[in-house]
XYZ file of N, CA and C in Angstrom:
303
model
N 0.850 -1.170 0.000
C 0.000 0.000 0.000
C 0.896 1.234 0.000
N 0.517 2.225 -0.765
C 1.311 3.438 -0.944
C 1.441 4.251 0.333
N 0.543 4.073 1.287
C 0.592 4.879 2.509
C 1.830 4.604 3.358
N 2.518 3.512 3.119
C 3.751 3.263 3.874
C 4.796 4.325 3.562
N 4.668 5.000 2.416
C 5.607 6.043 2.020
C 5.085 7.448 2.317
N 3.889 7.558 2.866
C 3.264 8.866 3.114
C 3.890 9.556 4.316
N 3.865 10.883 4.276
C 4.377 11.668 5.403
C 3.436 11.531 6.594
N 3.941 11.826 7.772
C 3.121 11.768 8.985
C 1.954 12.747 8.890
N 2.213 13.912 8.297
C 1.142 14.910 8.137
C -0.007 14.346 7.297
N 0.323 13.682 6.198
C -0.710 13.084 5.353
C -1.434 11.958 6.091
N -0.700 11.164 6.831
C -1.316 10.061 7.572
C -2.306 10.548 8.623
N -2.128 11.774 9.119
C -3.029 12.330 10.131
C -4.185 13.128 9.532
N -4.226 13.250 8.217
C -5.323 13.955 7.556
C -6.637 13.222 7.868
N -7.699 13.954 8.245
C -8.967 13.308 8.622
C -9.545 12.384 7.550
N -9.430 12.755 6.282
C -9.959 11.909 5.212
C -9.150 10.622 5.104
N -7.838 10.736 5.202
C -6.980 9.555 5.130
C -7.223 8.662 6.343
N -7.392 9.261 7.518
C -7.682 8.472 8.720
C -8.968 7.671 8.558
N -10.006 8.301 8.034
C -11.272 7.585 7.804
C -11.059 6.390 6.892
N -10.339 6.602 5.812
C -10.099 5.523 4.857
C -9.282 4.403 5.493
N -8.262 4.761 6.275
C -7.411 3.758 6.914
C -8.176 2.943 7.938
N -9.121 3.576 8.619
C -9.885 2.896 9.662
C -11.131 2.220 9.117
N -11.344 2.294 7.822
C -12.530 1.689 7.237
C -13.794 2.478 7.525
N -13.649 3.762 7.861
C -14.797 4.578 8.219
C -15.480 5.245 7.046
N -14.902 5.160 5.856
C -15.518 5.783 4.687
C -16.302 4.720 3.929
N -17.615 4.861 3.886
C -18.469 3.874 3.227
C -19.063 4.393 1.924
N -18.591 5.559 1.461
C -19.053 6.121 0.197
C -18.098 5.645 -0.897
N -18.638 4.907 -1.856
C -17.813 4.350 -2.922
C -17.294 5.457 -3.830
N -16.099 5.264 -4.310
C -15.481 6.214 -5.229
C -15.360 5.628 -6.622
N -14.828 6.416 -7.498
C -14.664 6.033 -8.902
C -13.915 4.706 -9.025
N -14.456 3.817 -9.843
C -13.810 2.538 -10.113
C -14.103 1.445 -9.108
N -14.845 1.757 -8.066
C -15.159 0.769 -7.025
C -16.420 0.005 -7.415
N -16.425 -1.299 -7.192
C -17.623 -2.107 -7.412
C -18.447 -2.058 -6.136
N -19.597 -1.389 -6.214
C -20.458 -1.222 -5.042
C -21.892 -1.027 -5.516
N -22.866 -1.392 -4.671
C -24.261 -1.178 -5.060
C -24.601 0.304 -5.174
N -25.489 0.611 -6.125
C -25.988 1.974 -6.310
C -27.330 2.064 -5.595
N -27.456 3.009 -4.681
C -28.677 3.175 -3.903
C -29.217 4.584 -4.095
N -30.521 4.689 -4.235
C -31.182 5.983 -4.376
C -31.853 6.339 -3.064
N -31.584 7.538 -2.573
C -32.231 8.021 -1.353
C -33.610 8.523 -1.763
N -34.651 7.797 -1.339
C -36.025 8.131 -1.720
C -36.590 9.248 -0.854
N -36.240 9.243 0.438
C -36.687 10.327 1.310
C -35.790 10.438 2.530
N -35.753 11.627 3.102
C -35.103 11.930 4.379
C -36.110 12.716 5.200
N -36.257 12.351 6.467
C -37.227 13.049 7.300
C -36.754 13.051 8.748
N -36.894 14.181 9.393
C -36.587 14.293 10.815
C -37.742 13.673 11.592
N -37.433 12.839 12.590
C -38.486 12.197 13.384
C -39.310 13.243 14.125
N -40.501 12.850 14.569
C -41.411 13.779 15.247
C -40.770 14.428 16.472
N -39.953 13.657 17.203
C -39.310 14.213 18.399
C -38.007 14.941 18.079
N -37.594 14.919 16.815
C -36.387 15.620 16.393
C -35.092 14.927 16.763
N -35.176 13.716 17.302
C -33.980 13.021 17.775
C -33.294 12.179 16.702
N -33.996 11.836 15.640
C -33.450 10.936 14.629
C -33.802 11.408 13.224
N -33.011 10.944 12.276
C -33.313 11.125 10.863
C -33.741 9.767 10.332
N -34.859 9.749 9.643
C -35.342 8.528 9.013
C -35.105 8.660 7.516
N -34.578 7.607 6.917
C -34.276 7.633 5.486
C -34.860 6.406 4.817
N -35.366 6.598 3.624
C -35.794 5.489 2.780
C -34.828 5.388 1.622
N -34.301 4.196 1.392
C -33.297 3.982 0.359
C -33.759 2.828 -0.524
N -33.564 2.972 -1.829
C -33.975 1.946 -2.785
C -32.779 1.484 -3.604
N -32.676 0.170 -3.770
C -31.654 -0.382 -4.640
C -32.133 -0.392 -6.076
N -31.233 -0.613 -7.023
C -31.588 -0.656 -8.435
C -32.603 -1.769 -8.696
N -32.525 -2.843 -7.915
C -33.444 -3.972 -8.081
C -34.836 -3.679 -7.533
N -35.000 -2.532 -6.876
C -36.288 -2.185 -6.280
C -36.364 -2.488 -4.794
N -35.327 -3.136 -4.255
C -35.300 -3.440 -2.823
C -35.314 -2.141 -2.028
N -36.198 -2.060 -1.035
C -36.305 -0.866 -0.205
C -35.727 -1.135 1.176
N -35.095 -0.114 1.738
C -34.543 -0.198 3.087
C -34.968 1.038 3.858
N -35.230 0.859 5.137
C -35.486 1.988 6.032
C -34.297 2.105 6.967
N -33.767 3.299 7.100
C -32.595 3.537 7.937
C -32.904 4.650 8.919
N -32.375 4.543 10.126
C -32.558 5.571 11.143
C -31.209 5.845 11.787
N -30.885 7.125 11.951
C -29.647 7.501 12.632
C -29.840 8.833 13.326
N -28.872 9.253 14.117
C -28.964 10.460 14.933
C -29.275 11.714 14.138
N -29.856 12.710 14.809
C -30.293 13.933 14.132
C -29.144 14.791 13.612
N -27.931 14.493 14.000
C -26.775 15.213 13.462
C -26.031 14.340 12.459
N -26.753 13.370 11.909
C -26.162 12.439 10.962
C -25.668 13.132 9.701
N -24.712 12.498 9.072
C -24.098 13.018 7.852
C -24.381 12.061 6.694
N -23.997 12.460 5.500
C -24.101 11.567 4.351
C -23.260 10.318 4.609
N -22.134 10.500 5.283
C -21.297 9.357 5.640
C -22.016 8.385 6.560
N -22.798 8.900 7.512
C -23.583 8.037 8.400
C -24.641 7.275 7.610
N -25.269 7.958 6.667
C -26.266 7.313 5.807
C -25.615 6.195 5.001
N -24.465 6.477 4.409
C -23.745 5.466 3.630
C -23.325 4.291 4.506
N -22.853 4.568 5.728
C -22.434 3.503 6.642
C -23.612 2.603 6.996
N -24.766 3.200 7.297
C -25.958 2.413 7.638
C -26.407 1.565 6.454
N -26.418 2.166 5.270
C -26.840 1.444 4.069
C -25.874 0.302 3.748
N -24.579 0.570 3.847
C -23.580 -0.465 3.569
C -23.705 -1.616 4.561
N -23.911 -1.290 5.828
C -24.055 -2.329 6.848
C -25.285 -3.183 6.563
N -26.400 -2.551 6.233
C -27.627 -3.296 5.969
C -27.499 -4.156 4.716
N -26.739 -3.691 3.727
C -26.522 -4.471 2.502
C -25.407 -5.505 2.661
N -24.629 -5.408 3.732
C -23.544 -6.353 3.956
C -22.346 -6.117 3.054
N -22.096 -4.841 2.728
C -20.965 -4.480 1.869
C -20.137 -3.401 2.556
N -18.975 -3.106 2.001
C -18.114 -2.089 2.597
C -18.446 -0.668 2.181
N -18.874 -0.508 0.903
C -19.157 0.829 0.384
C -20.397 0.807 -0.501
N -21.007 1.982 -0.672
C -22.171 2.142 -1.551
C -22.053 3.464 -2.307
N -22.693 3.527 -3.466
C -22.898 4.783 -4.174
C -24.266 5.294 -3.757
N -24.378 6.567 -3.425
C -25.661 7.158 -3.053
C -26.081 8.179 -4.099
N -27.339 8.113 -4.510
C -27.919 9.071 -5.457
C -29.160 9.670 -4.824
N -29.439 10.917 -5.162
C -30.677 11.562 -4.722
C -31.679 11.484 -5.862
N -32.916 11.175 -5.544
C -33.970 11.109 -6.552
C -34.159 12.465 -7.214
N -34.153 12.489 -8.525
C -34.389 13.690 -9.317
C -33.447 14.832 -8.956
N -32.321 14.532 -8.330
C -31.326 15.549 -8.032
C -31.735 16.573 -6.998
N -32.796 16.308 -6.248
C -33.278 17.262 -5.247
C -33.281 16.611 -3.873
N -33.459 17.434 -2.842
C -33.570 16.902 -1.495
C -34.827 16.051 -1.423
N -34.696 14.761 -1.131
C -35.856 13.885 -1.148
C -36.798 14.131 0.032
N -38.092 14.061 -0.243
C -39.128 14.246 0.773
C -39.947 12.969 0.880
N -40.391 12.665 2.083
C -41.229 11.492 2.292
C -42.585 11.722 1.628
N -43.079 10.713 0.884
C -44.370 10.882 0.204
C -45.524 11.040 1.185
């Protein structure tokens, strides 16, 4: 792995740390990973959680819930865990912020 030659400063970069620790679940260019569409995002009634609906290309639907300060990375991590994979591609429906029907 090329990181054995990296400087200490680069090794401490937050993005590199995430990748080294397996904390980045968003697939990048050239990676084989499932493509998932975020159908909706909604704050729970009590404001404590974000609820997300995610659909696979095959039509499989998943419901995900995470903390109200969740990030796209948290969404990707939850989706990857539920699919049993390391990384996923995330798409937004129609390129807009998805709303629950």
